[in-house]
Amino acid sequence: MDMMSLYLLIALSPLVGSIIAGLFGWAIGRRAAHVVTILGVAVSAVFSLKVLHAFLTGQAEVFNAPVYTWLTVGGYEFSVGFLVDSLTAIMLVVVTSVSLMVHIYTIGYMQDDPGYQRFFSYISLFTFSMLMLVMSNNFVQLFFGWEAVGLVSYLLIGFWFKRPTAIFANLKAFLVNRVGDFGFLLGIGLVLAYFGGSLNYSDVFAAAPALASKTIQIFPGVDWSLLTVTCILLFVGAMGKSAQFPLHVWLPDSMEGPTPISALIHAATMVTAGIFMVSRMSPLFEMSDTALNVILVAGSITALFMGFLGVVQNDIKRVVAYSTLSQLGYMTVALGASAYSVAMFHVMTHAFFKALLFLGAGSVIIGMHHDQDMRNMGGLRKYMPITWITSLIGSLALIGTPFFSGFYSKDSIIEAVHASHLPAAQYAYIALVIGVFVTAFYSFRMYFLVFHGKERWMENHDSHHAHDEDHEDEEVTADHHHGLAPDQTPHESPWVVTLPLALLAIPSVLVGWFAIKPLVYGDFFKGVIHIDAARHPGMSELAEEFHGPMAMALHSLTSLPLWLAIAGVATAWVFYMKAPQIPAKIKSTFAPVNTLLEKKYFFDEIYFAVFAKGSRALGTLFWKVGDMLLIDGLIVNGTAKLVGAFSKVVRRMQTGFIYSYATTMIVGVLALVTIWFAQLILR
């Protein structure tokens, strides 16, 4: 099999499964629908592993070739093409392996859902869209994949379309991403206009050095660096897809979709697209310190302040969602510190342990008969042992416990930011270090509330029963039941749910140990990720201090992040296991702060007031003044009235009497004679 055929097979296999399940799912049935989609993703996963192995062993060569020309206009050629290098190989394995686990998990999680075949079709289409994005060798195909993952996320977040909250959430995600995509499209437009008329990455990167001092005028008389403006606009696209402040508001609401898609969006597909894109564009971003500082500030705000929101959440899925927001902030900060390889390393490790945490949360929801409120849980360890141990592994990886995968990537980010010489790096470092404590606290708050302590699920049964009656007219779906009946106890999930948990737990522990040296300090990304070491020497300095994964773990025993993580876990244990009155006291004492966090810093209200209401007010103005008054009243109806008035005057002149016409003619002749005499006199 030649390389083009291999890459087409990787990209198109999920699409074939998606089309069969989507168009013919009603005919082939549930079993065939999940078999064909899982088979398609499995084929992609197996061959992606083969590609990654070839790059790790030095047997593979970079593949960069067009597949076909899509459009030729005025000398511009837009094509579909593949660029497969070490960066692509990592993303292929992350996307396909996590997607495969989610597909298998979905069999158990969505077994009672009437939209079973439709869901499998959507998640396979989601996987295909992400593969097209990461394999692209030009901006056109990148934008196609970019928009495709946005479209499919809209379909999946609003999968239960009879629920108003789901429809609101998917519309919110769609609109917020349109804001980011508008900036992204403007950035691509600048690339097309100034970088030699080509949208192929290789051509753009080759043209960039000659444009280092090029300026453009956005406002008359003010010069802006072309590369800075281009990079910031491209990053605006990443802010939307990867949910960075202030375009982060859609991600928590995406929890309205079924749990499997929450795992897929948050772990391996849509939210990692922005991180991947900036890493791919490293030759451009390295030429603009201003853009890198903007990235540092946006990422550090997201990492810290979105972590704070996880502390006050009671919905188990929303805690994990805010964890994703915070971790995306860490990845973004790494990009700003020119530690692109570290950002991609964290993308990989995070994909495994975050998918594990989401699927673990989904397993808990199944065991609790779809009650998602952690206040109604407790003591589940003895009822759900597999879910318990795998969730513990995921939590330990998330908080950066030494020897777990998250430790190697998260600590590498903190060290890279500490080594950065950019002005915003000091603020980012402080935010990330504080974020370590916050992450450990909310992660183990969730862990203790769910798996340890008092069994609380029967305490609120009556309120659940009333809630069921309130919603008895709605469609019954996987995440839409309301807790245990009086005669029920929590139970472990079926094997199709627990098997993916066990398989994801393995890389959550091991992948960091084995991958840190080749990915971060080796030559794996050589020639793919570009760092200007003279201006940004941070990674070079870190490479001199790295002496292997064991030495790194032992060194962490004396580092501030580890002790802050331990302090976060200990604080959570005291607050929720030993002295639960303390959180209640803090909540009442600092009620305004608690309100601020519960209202998510009032971003939704501000955006609704400024943009939603503002847009409606502007639309009303255009409607009443522009449409009704100017267009209808003045131009359309005004023209008709003017013609009518003129016709009315002319009609009065048409009397039908000869003497009237004769009089008019005489008056006209007299007027002409008068004018003639006046001209003679004036001469």
XYZ file of C-alpha atoms in Angstrom:
683
model
C 0.000 0.000 0.000
C 1.474 3.368 -1.004
C 1.518 6.228 1.528
C -1.277 8.207 -0.132
C -3.598 5.192 0.029
C -2.658 4.613 3.669
C -3.467 8.180 4.668
C -6.708 8.176 2.697
C -7.677 4.987 4.535
C -6.947 6.601 7.908
C -8.949 9.715 7.051
C -11.930 8.178 5.253
C -12.646 5.020 7.280
C -14.640 6.882 9.974
C -16.532 8.770 7.252
C -17.649 5.511 5.614
C -18.933 4.201 8.946
C -20.673 7.503 9.640
C -22.481 7.512 6.277
C -23.639 3.897 6.619
C -24.894 4.368 10.197
C -26.445 7.747 9.440
C -28.240 7.007 6.181
C -28.979 3.315 6.595
C -29.071 2.899 10.384
C -32.860 2.455 10.278
C -32.404 -0.525 7.968
C -29.325 -2.234 9.391
C -30.273 -1.884 13.071
C -28.399 -0.886 16.200
C -25.821 -3.643 16.321
C -24.704 -3.188 12.713
C -24.589 0.591 13.190
C -22.149 0.413 16.089
C -20.128 -2.386 14.455
C -19.541 -0.467 11.223
C -18.620 2.798 12.974
C -16.337 1.126 15.518
C -14.692 -0.840 12.719
C -14.053 2.359 10.755
C -12.456 4.132 13.725
C -10.511 0.977 14.684
C -8.979 0.814 11.194
C -7.894 4.457 11.546
C -6.502 3.821 15.029
C -4.450 0.769 14.000
C -2.874 2.467 11.005
C -2.313 5.678 13.004
C -0.327 3.652 15.536
C 1.651 2.220 12.642
C 2.420 5.736 11.378
C 3.468 6.936 14.843
C 5.711 3.902 15.337
C 7.386 4.622 11.996
C 8.143 8.210 13.053
C 9.378 7.148 16.495
C 11.775 4.637 14.960
C 12.947 7.007 12.232
C 11.537 4.860 9.411
C 8.956 7.363 8.179
C 9.487 10.391 6.004
C 7.429 13.553 5.993
C 4.589 13.234 3.485
C 3.355 16.445 1.879
C 1.284 16.130 -1.293
C -2.014 17.319 -2.781
C -4.894 14.872 -3.128
C -6.869 16.875 -5.663
C -7.440 20.469 -6.741
C -10.719 21.736 -5.404
C -10.938 25.179 -6.987
C -8.928 27.454 -9.273
C -9.877 31.133 -9.321
C -7.931 34.036 -10.833
C -4.552 32.406 -10.487
C -5.256 31.075 -6.996
C -5.401 27.325 -6.546
C -7.201 25.744 -3.576
C -6.511 22.069 -3.039
C -7.073 19.219 -0.622
C -3.777 17.743 0.520
C -2.126 15.800 3.321
C 0.840 16.781 5.466
C 1.841 13.870 7.684
C 4.805 14.453 9.955
C 5.574 13.754 13.606
C 3.092 16.404 14.819
C 0.340 14.901 12.688
C 1.245 11.383 13.831
C 0.784 12.290 17.505
C -2.611 13.856 16.826
C -3.738 10.909 14.686
C -3.094 8.483 17.542
C -4.698 10.740 20.160
C -7.834 11.371 18.090
C -8.401 7.807 16.872
C -7.518 5.964 20.097
C -9.666 8.132 22.359
C -12.459 8.092 19.771
C -12.295 4.290 19.636
C -12.673 4.080 23.428
C -15.610 6.495 23.284
C -17.273 4.445 20.534
C -17.035 1.245 22.584
C -18.212 3.048 25.733
C -21.213 4.443 23.843
C -22.625 0.943 23.306
C -23.321 0.708 27.021
C -24.071 4.330 27.743
C -26.593 4.972 24.959
C -28.171 1.513 24.843
C -31.670 2.774 25.699
C -31.552 5.919 23.591
C -33.891 6.128 20.567
C -31.224 8.049 18.613
C -28.623 5.277 18.937
C -27.676 4.983 15.253
C -27.728 8.739 14.775
C -25.322 9.214 17.675
C -22.819 6.717 16.294
C -23.023 8.418 12.920
C -22.307 11.810 14.483
C -19.298 10.737 16.574
C -17.709 8.988 13.579
C -18.279 12.122 11.499
C -16.699 14.125 14.320
C -13.634 11.870 14.185
C -13.373 12.227 10.391
C -13.608 16.023 10.653
C -10.805 16.161 13.191
C -8.617 13.855 11.096
C -9.060 16.113 8.061
C -8.087 19.087 10.216
C -4.866 17.588 11.583
C -3.794 16.018 8.271
C -4.235 19.179 6.185
C -1.275 20.729 4.405
C -3.003 24.022 3.617
C -5.279 26.604 5.205
C -8.301 25.763 3.051
C -8.494 22.176 4.240
C -7.637 23.295 7.764
C -10.619 25.642 7.659
C -12.839 22.880 6.286
C -11.941 20.610 9.206
C -12.215 23.573 11.574
C -15.789 24.300 10.509
C -16.728 20.626 10.254
C -15.856 19.917 13.895
C -17.850 23.018 14.816
C -20.859 21.799 12.879
C -20.774 18.278 14.304
C -20.278 19.612 17.832
C -23.459 21.656 17.289
C -25.305 18.471 16.313
C -23.911 16.509 19.261
C -24.336 19.105 22.015
C -27.949 19.463 20.902
C -28.347 15.729 20.321
C -31.384 15.630 22.624
C -33.124 18.333 20.641
C -36.368 18.119 22.632
C -34.612 19.631 25.648
C -34.573 23.452 25.578
C -31.299 23.544 27.559
C -29.576 21.397 24.921
C -30.775 23.617 22.080
C -29.639 26.718 23.973
C -26.224 25.139 24.631
C -25.534 24.076 21.061
C -26.623 27.455 19.705
C -24.357 29.162 22.231
C -21.407 26.976 21.197
C -22.114 27.650 17.538
C -22.361 31.437 17.925
C -19.301 31.819 20.167
C -17.261 29.749 17.738
C -18.450 31.936 14.875
C -16.791 34.876 16.640
C -13.509 32.985 16.832
C -13.853 31.678 13.289
C -14.386 35.205 11.959
C -10.985 36.191 13.342
C -9.489 32.964 12.014
C -10.863 33.646 8.531
C -9.464 37.193 8.572
C -6.068 35.752 9.480
C -6.245 33.312 6.580
C -7.236 36.225 4.333
C -4.089 38.130 5.342
C -2.006 35.031 4.600
C -3.542 34.772 1.138
C -3.068 38.493 0.462
C 0.524 38.930 1.618
C 2.308 35.555 1.703
C 2.775 35.009 -2.004
C -0.769 34.031 -2.963
C -0.457 30.461 -1.661
C -2.252 28.841 1.273
C 0.035 25.808 1.482
C 1.866 25.714 4.802
C 5.300 25.169 3.246
C 4.907 28.168 0.936
C 3.616 30.393 3.730
C 6.440 29.439 6.115
C 9.008 30.025 3.366
C 7.598 33.491 2.655
C 7.342 34.567 6.309
C 10.973 35.676 7.002
C 10.841 38.220 4.185
C 7.765 39.781 5.835
C 9.292 40.157 9.309
C 9.367 43.963 9.064
C 6.273 44.353 6.870
C 3.600 46.661 8.287
C -0.033 47.274 7.402
C -2.474 50.013 8.343
C -5.708 48.830 9.907
C -6.499 52.412 10.907
C -5.144 55.303 8.814
C -1.804 56.560 10.067
C -1.132 53.651 12.455
C 1.335 50.973 11.361
C 0.872 47.411 12.597
C 3.206 44.468 12.140
C 1.707 42.170 9.510
C 2.919 39.032 11.287
C 1.598 40.196 14.665
C -1.855 40.980 13.276
C -1.958 37.697 11.334
C -0.885 35.624 14.339
C -3.323 37.307 16.731
C -6.200 36.798 14.273
C -5.276 33.130 13.874
C -5.126 32.846 17.660
C -8.618 34.355 17.928
C -9.761 31.256 16.044
C -7.891 29.104 18.553
C -9.542 31.013 21.412
C -12.938 29.969 20.099
C -12.166 26.306 19.408
C -9.971 25.778 22.475
C -12.295 27.817 24.728
C -9.855 30.467 25.923
C -10.900 33.599 27.790
C -13.032 35.458 26.792
C -14.492 32.944 24.278
C -14.679 30.172 26.893
C -18.363 30.437 27.763
C -19.603 27.687 25.422
C -17.570 24.805 26.832
C -19.279 24.221 30.220
C -22.692 24.301 28.546
C -21.559 21.603 26.124
C -22.277 19.205 29.014
C -25.857 19.192 27.772
C -24.746 16.613 25.202
C -24.475 12.927 26.165
C -21.428 12.030 28.278
C -19.554 10.184 25.477
C -19.489 13.287 23.334
C -18.444 15.395 26.312
C -15.418 13.118 26.573
C -14.690 13.311 22.845
C -15.022 17.113 22.612
C -13.042 17.796 25.774
C -10.311 15.195 25.412
C -9.284 14.586 21.841
C -11.095 16.582 19.201
C -12.521 20.055 19.056
C -10.802 21.765 21.984
C -7.362 20.494 20.984
C -7.729 21.910 17.463
C -6.616 25.380 18.529
C -3.547 24.080 20.368
C -2.598 21.971 17.355
C -3.085 24.863 14.940
C -0.814 27.251 16.875
C 1.829 24.516 17.173
C 1.618 23.931 13.424
C 2.003 27.681 12.854
C 5.052 27.960 15.149
C 7.249 29.423 12.341
C 4.852 32.381 12.203
C 4.216 32.834 15.930
C 7.938 32.724 16.730
C 8.348 35.951 14.768
C 5.944 37.957 16.953
C 6.649 38.408 20.660
C 3.508 40.524 20.919
C 1.344 37.615 19.772
C 3.124 35.259 22.193
C 2.469 37.651 25.082
C -1.215 37.818 24.141
C -1.310 34.011 24.172
C 0.390 33.899 27.583
C -2.100 36.317 29.129
C -5.197 34.620 27.666
C -3.976 31.164 28.690
C -3.015 32.121 32.239
C -6.358 33.835 32.883
C -8.155 30.729 31.625
C -5.950 28.335 33.607
C -6.517 30.055 36.944
C -9.921 31.695 36.866
C -11.756 28.858 35.134
C -10.255 26.517 37.729
C -11.860 28.586 40.475
C -15.263 27.874 38.925
C -14.731 24.123 39.308
C -14.659 24.585 43.080
C -18.353 25.559 43.349
C -19.838 23.100 40.846
C -22.065 20.269 42.086
C -22.744 18.574 38.733
C -20.050 15.904 38.310
C -19.706 16.552 34.568
C -19.358 20.300 35.010
C -16.484 19.872 37.458
C -14.624 17.889 34.795
C -15.634 20.482 32.186
C -14.081 23.350 34.139
C -11.048 21.149 34.650
C -10.779 20.958 30.855
C -10.999 24.739 30.579
C -8.215 25.143 33.108
C -5.970 22.525 31.462
C -6.498 24.118 28.052
C -5.220 27.288 29.673
C -2.055 25.424 30.686
C -1.556 24.222 27.110
C -2.096 27.730 25.755
C 0.421 29.197 28.182
C 2.951 26.630 26.957
C 2.367 27.884 23.403
C 3.000 31.463 24.535
C 6.248 30.378 26.175
C 7.398 28.871 22.834
C 7.146 25.402 24.403
C 5.073 24.005 21.543
C 6.343 20.454 22.049
C 5.356 20.626 25.730
C 1.888 21.891 24.782
C 1.434 18.966 22.392
C 2.799 16.582 25.044
C 0.121 17.849 27.447
C -2.497 17.540 24.693
C -1.600 13.857 24.449
C -1.448 13.049 28.176
C -4.524 15.159 28.922
C -6.494 13.384 26.198
C -6.095 10.058 27.978
C -6.726 11.090 31.581
C -9.474 13.578 30.721
C -11.300 10.991 28.599
C -10.867 8.646 31.565
C -12.363 11.191 33.966
C -15.307 11.974 31.696
C -16.087 8.351 31.003
C -15.634 7.628 34.700
C -18.133 10.383 35.476
C -20.494 8.817 32.949
C -20.078 5.436 34.651
C -20.975 7.048 37.984
C -24.031 8.622 36.348
C -25.096 5.182 35.067
C -24.565 3.657 38.504
C -26.585 6.453 40.089
C -29.393 5.958 37.544
C -28.481 9.267 35.893
C -28.304 11.543 38.898
C -25.388 13.919 38.254
C -25.452 15.875 41.539
C -22.431 14.980 43.672
C -24.328 16.019 46.800
C -26.521 12.946 46.272
C -23.614 10.526 46.012
C -20.969 9.333 48.471
C -19.561 5.940 49.415
C -19.665 4.598 45.838
C -16.245 2.970 46.197
C -17.650 -0.353 47.400
C -20.434 -0.420 44.802
C -18.350 0.590 41.768
C -14.761 -0.644 42.345
C -13.560 -0.414 38.722
C -14.990 3.058 38.252
C -13.494 4.079 41.595
C -9.927 2.982 40.909
C -9.846 4.282 37.338
C -11.300 7.635 38.425
C -8.667 7.843 41.140
C -5.964 7.209 38.546
C -7.422 9.935 36.319
C -7.560 12.383 39.244
C -3.972 11.645 40.273
C -2.818 12.197 36.692
C -4.774 15.455 36.470
C -3.248 17.003 39.589
C 0.290 16.120 38.496
C 1.198 13.279 40.844
C 4.834 12.189 40.227
C 5.242 9.257 37.827
C 1.717 9.736 36.396
C 1.473 11.065 32.841
C -0.040 14.405 33.826
C 2.910 15.144 36.101
C 5.468 15.083 33.299
C 3.485 17.309 30.959
C 2.073 19.721 33.547
C 5.341 20.276 35.396
C 7.122 20.719 32.063
C 4.700 23.540 31.215
C 5.311 25.260 34.552
C 9.078 24.969 34.121
C 8.941 26.212 30.526
C 6.966 29.299 31.552
C 9.385 29.900 34.430
C 12.266 29.810 31.926
C 10.572 32.158 29.441
C 11.964 35.686 29.083
C 8.750 37.272 27.794
C 7.174 40.074 29.891
C 3.905 38.178 30.490
C 5.640 34.974 31.591
C 6.014 36.002 35.244
C 2.281 36.603 35.626
C 1.562 33.340 33.810
C 3.916 31.419 36.114
C 2.165 32.737 39.239
C -1.256 31.870 37.772
C -0.173 28.317 36.894
C 1.366 27.639 40.295
C -1.764 28.824 42.116
C -3.768 26.762 39.624
C -1.987 23.614 40.828
C -3.572 23.990 44.270
C -6.968 24.846 42.790
C -6.873 21.837 40.448
C -5.974 19.438 43.263
C -8.696 20.887 45.473
C -11.629 20.649 43.060
C -10.482 17.299 41.654
C -10.383 15.630 45.035
C -13.450 17.488 46.248
C -15.224 15.602 43.459
C -13.426 12.342 44.261
C -14.248 12.429 47.997
C -17.859 13.541 47.503
C -18.499 10.752 44.987
C -16.567 7.747 46.250
C -16.079 8.239 49.985
C -17.959 9.397 53.049
C -21.621 9.056 53.824
C -24.006 7.404 51.345
C -26.319 10.301 50.542
C -28.317 9.082 47.555
C -31.482 8.305 49.546
C -31.639 11.629 51.360
C -33.081 13.540 48.409
C -35.184 10.801 46.846
C -38.431 12.703 47.382
C -37.095 15.763 45.561
C -35.962 13.542 42.676
C -39.419 11.991 42.497
C -41.018 15.410 42.283
C -38.482 16.395 39.629
C -39.421 13.329 37.590
C -43.083 14.322 37.711
C -42.183 17.808 36.545
C -40.458 16.324 33.481
C -42.715 13.395 32.721
C -43.629 14.842 29.331
C -40.012 14.971 28.127
C -38.147 12.342 26.168
C -36.344 9.820 28.381
C -32.670 9.826 27.440
C -29.428 8.567 28.876
C -28.550 11.654 30.923
C -32.144 12.512 31.688
C -33.316 10.254 34.486
C -33.363 11.512 38.040
C -31.741 9.205 40.535
C -32.238 5.992 42.417
C -35.587 4.553 43.427
C -36.091 3.624 47.124
C -35.308 -0.050 46.499
C -32.199 0.575 44.341
C -28.510 0.838 45.142
C -25.660 2.030 42.892
C -24.153 -0.617 40.644
C -21.031 -1.116 38.571
C -21.389 -0.356 34.864
C -21.349 -3.075 32.168
C -18.062 -4.206 30.618
C -18.465 -2.054 27.502
C -18.234 0.913 29.872
C -15.543 -0.358 32.253
C -13.245 -1.786 29.537
C -12.522 1.652 28.007
C -11.911 2.959 31.541
C -9.296 0.282 32.166
C -7.667 0.800 28.767
C -7.501 4.585 29.231
C -6.054 4.203 32.726
C -2.920 2.530 31.310
C -1.648 5.504 29.231
C -2.840 7.860 31.986
C -0.147 6.283 34.153
C 2.582 5.268 31.713
C 2.625 7.463 28.611
C 4.317 10.423 30.299
C 7.283 8.367 31.498
C 7.982 6.934 28.047
C 7.104 9.960 25.903
C 8.696 12.940 27.624
C 12.228 12.398 26.371
C 11.519 11.852 22.647
C 8.635 14.367 22.436
C 9.959 17.228 24.545
C 13.739 16.862 24.691
C 14.449 14.625 21.692
C 14.355 15.121 17.938
C 10.797 13.885 17.423
C 9.508 17.330 16.393
C 12.733 18.432 14.705
C 11.996 20.329 11.508
C 8.271 20.378 12.313
C 8.024 22.732 15.284
C 10.207 25.799 14.907
C 11.638 27.714 17.889
C 13.838 30.780 17.540
C 16.300 29.736 20.257
C 18.134 33.056 20.135
C 15.025 35.023 21.121
C 13.248 32.297 23.110
C 15.907 30.151 24.788
C 13.653 28.642 27.470
C 13.369 25.141 26.017
C 17.116 24.993 25.310
C 17.800 25.837 28.949
C 15.370 23.177 30.167
C 16.924 20.550 27.896
C 20.278 21.053 29.625
C 18.655 20.389 33.019
C 16.684 17.286 32.002
C 18.232 14.009 33.186
C 15.396 11.565 32.547
C 11.903 10.898 33.879
C 13.104 9.356 37.155
C 15.305 12.338 38.006
C 12.461 14.700 37.133
C 10.061 12.885 39.457
C 12.589 12.818 42.314
C 13.394 16.497 41.833
C 9.681 17.326 42.125
C 9.711 16.165 45.761
C 11.308 19.483 46.655
C 9.315 21.620 44.203
C 6.504 24.020 45.016
C 3.894 22.551 42.602
C 3.955 19.106 44.261
C 3.457 20.508 47.743
C 0.682 22.773 46.531
C -1.019 19.726 44.962
C -0.676 17.818 48.244
C -2.081 20.834 50.103
C -5.054 20.915 47.708
C -5.829 17.232 48.273
C -5.440 17.606 52.052
C -7.697 20.670 52.106
C -10.371 18.823 50.128
C -10.138 15.866 52.540
C -10.523 18.118 55.601
C -13.362 20.153 54.077
C -15.474 17.292 52.751
C -14.548 14.273 54.859
C -13.699 15.580 58.322
C -15.278 18.997 58.752
C -18.009 19.606 56.160
C -19.205 22.603 58.155
C -16.128 24.565 57.031
C -17.169 24.925 53.354
C -20.663 25.958 54.460
C -19.168 28.571 56.786
C -16.858 29.891 54.069
C -19.776 30.023 51.630
C -21.904 32.106 53.987
C -19.001 34.343 55.082
C -17.910 35.099 51.515
C -21.366 35.062 49.942
C -20.554 37.716 47.271
C -17.504 35.733 46.118
C -19.567 32.541 46.043
C -22.237 34.293 43.981
C -19.574 35.590 41.605
C -18.278 32.044 41.073
C -21.698 30.435 40.790
C -22.664 33.056 38.199
C -19.414 32.304 36.293
C -18.193 35.909 36.675
C -21.488 37.051 35.060
C -20.061 36.483 31.580
C -23.326 34.995 30.322
C -25.320 37.951 31.611
C -22.848 40.480 30.197
C -22.733 38.806 26.796
C -26.514 38.521 26.735
C -26.971 42.180 27.656
C -24.285 43.535 25.328
C -24.462 41.204 22.355
C -27.832 39.454 22.404
C -29.899 42.443 23.526
C -27.583 44.822 21.685
C -27.970 42.866 18.463
C -31.743 42.856 18.853
C -31.757 46.596 19.528
C -29.588 47.207 16.464
C -31.831 44.930 14.414
C -34.907 46.804 15.628
C -33.266 50.112 14.661
C -32.447 48.841 11.182
C -35.965 47.424 10.863
C -37.914 50.494 11.960
C -35.656 53.248 10.643
C -33.898 51.565 7.747
C -36.562 49.204 6.476
C -39.917 50.717 7.442
C -39.055 54.438 7.314
C -36.364 54.732 4.624
C -36.867 51.745 2.320
C -40.603 51.112 2.593
C -41.707 54.601 3.599
C -39.402 56.820 1.545
C -37.981 54.812 -1.360
C -40.681 52.266 -2.260
C -43.918 53.827 -1.035
C -42.474 57.349 -1.338
C -41.786 56.833 -5.029
C -45.328 55.558 -5.532
C -46.758 58.566 -3.672
C -44.634 60.971 -5.719
C -45.828 59.425 -8.984
C -49.415 59.534 -7.701
C -49.140 63.211 -6.722
C -47.609 64.153 -10.082
C -50.281 62.144 -11.896
C -52.978 63.898 -9.898
C -51.709 67.300 -11.066
C -51.375 66.154 -14.679
C -54.817 64.572 -14.551
C -56.421 67.922 -13.661
C -54.863 69.443 -16.737
C -56.544 66.858 -18.968
C -60.101 68.376 -18.923
C -61.283 67.235 -22.395
C -62.447 70.795 -23.360
C -61.023 72.464 -26.498
C -61.021 75.951 -24.967
C -58.862 74.717 -22.057
C -56.246 73.331 -24.418
C -56.414 76.501 -26.572
C -55.901 78.692 -23.500
C -52.918 76.562 -22.434
C -51.373 76.864 -25.895
C -51.850 80.665 -25.933
C -50.300 80.982 -22.459
C -47.367 78.822 -23.594
C -46.790 80.911 -26.725
C -46.960 84.148 -24.694
C -44.400 82.708 -22.254
C -42.020 81.815 -25.076
C -42.426 85.288 -26.688
C -41.793 86.950 -23.300
C -38.607 84.948 -22.796
C -37.423 85.815 -26.337
C -37.985 89.586 -25.769
C -36.228 89.414 -22.400
C -33.151 87.829 -23.987
C -33.064 90.577 -26.719
C -33.221 93.365 -24.101
C -30.488 91.769 -21.972
C -28.152 91.606 -24.948
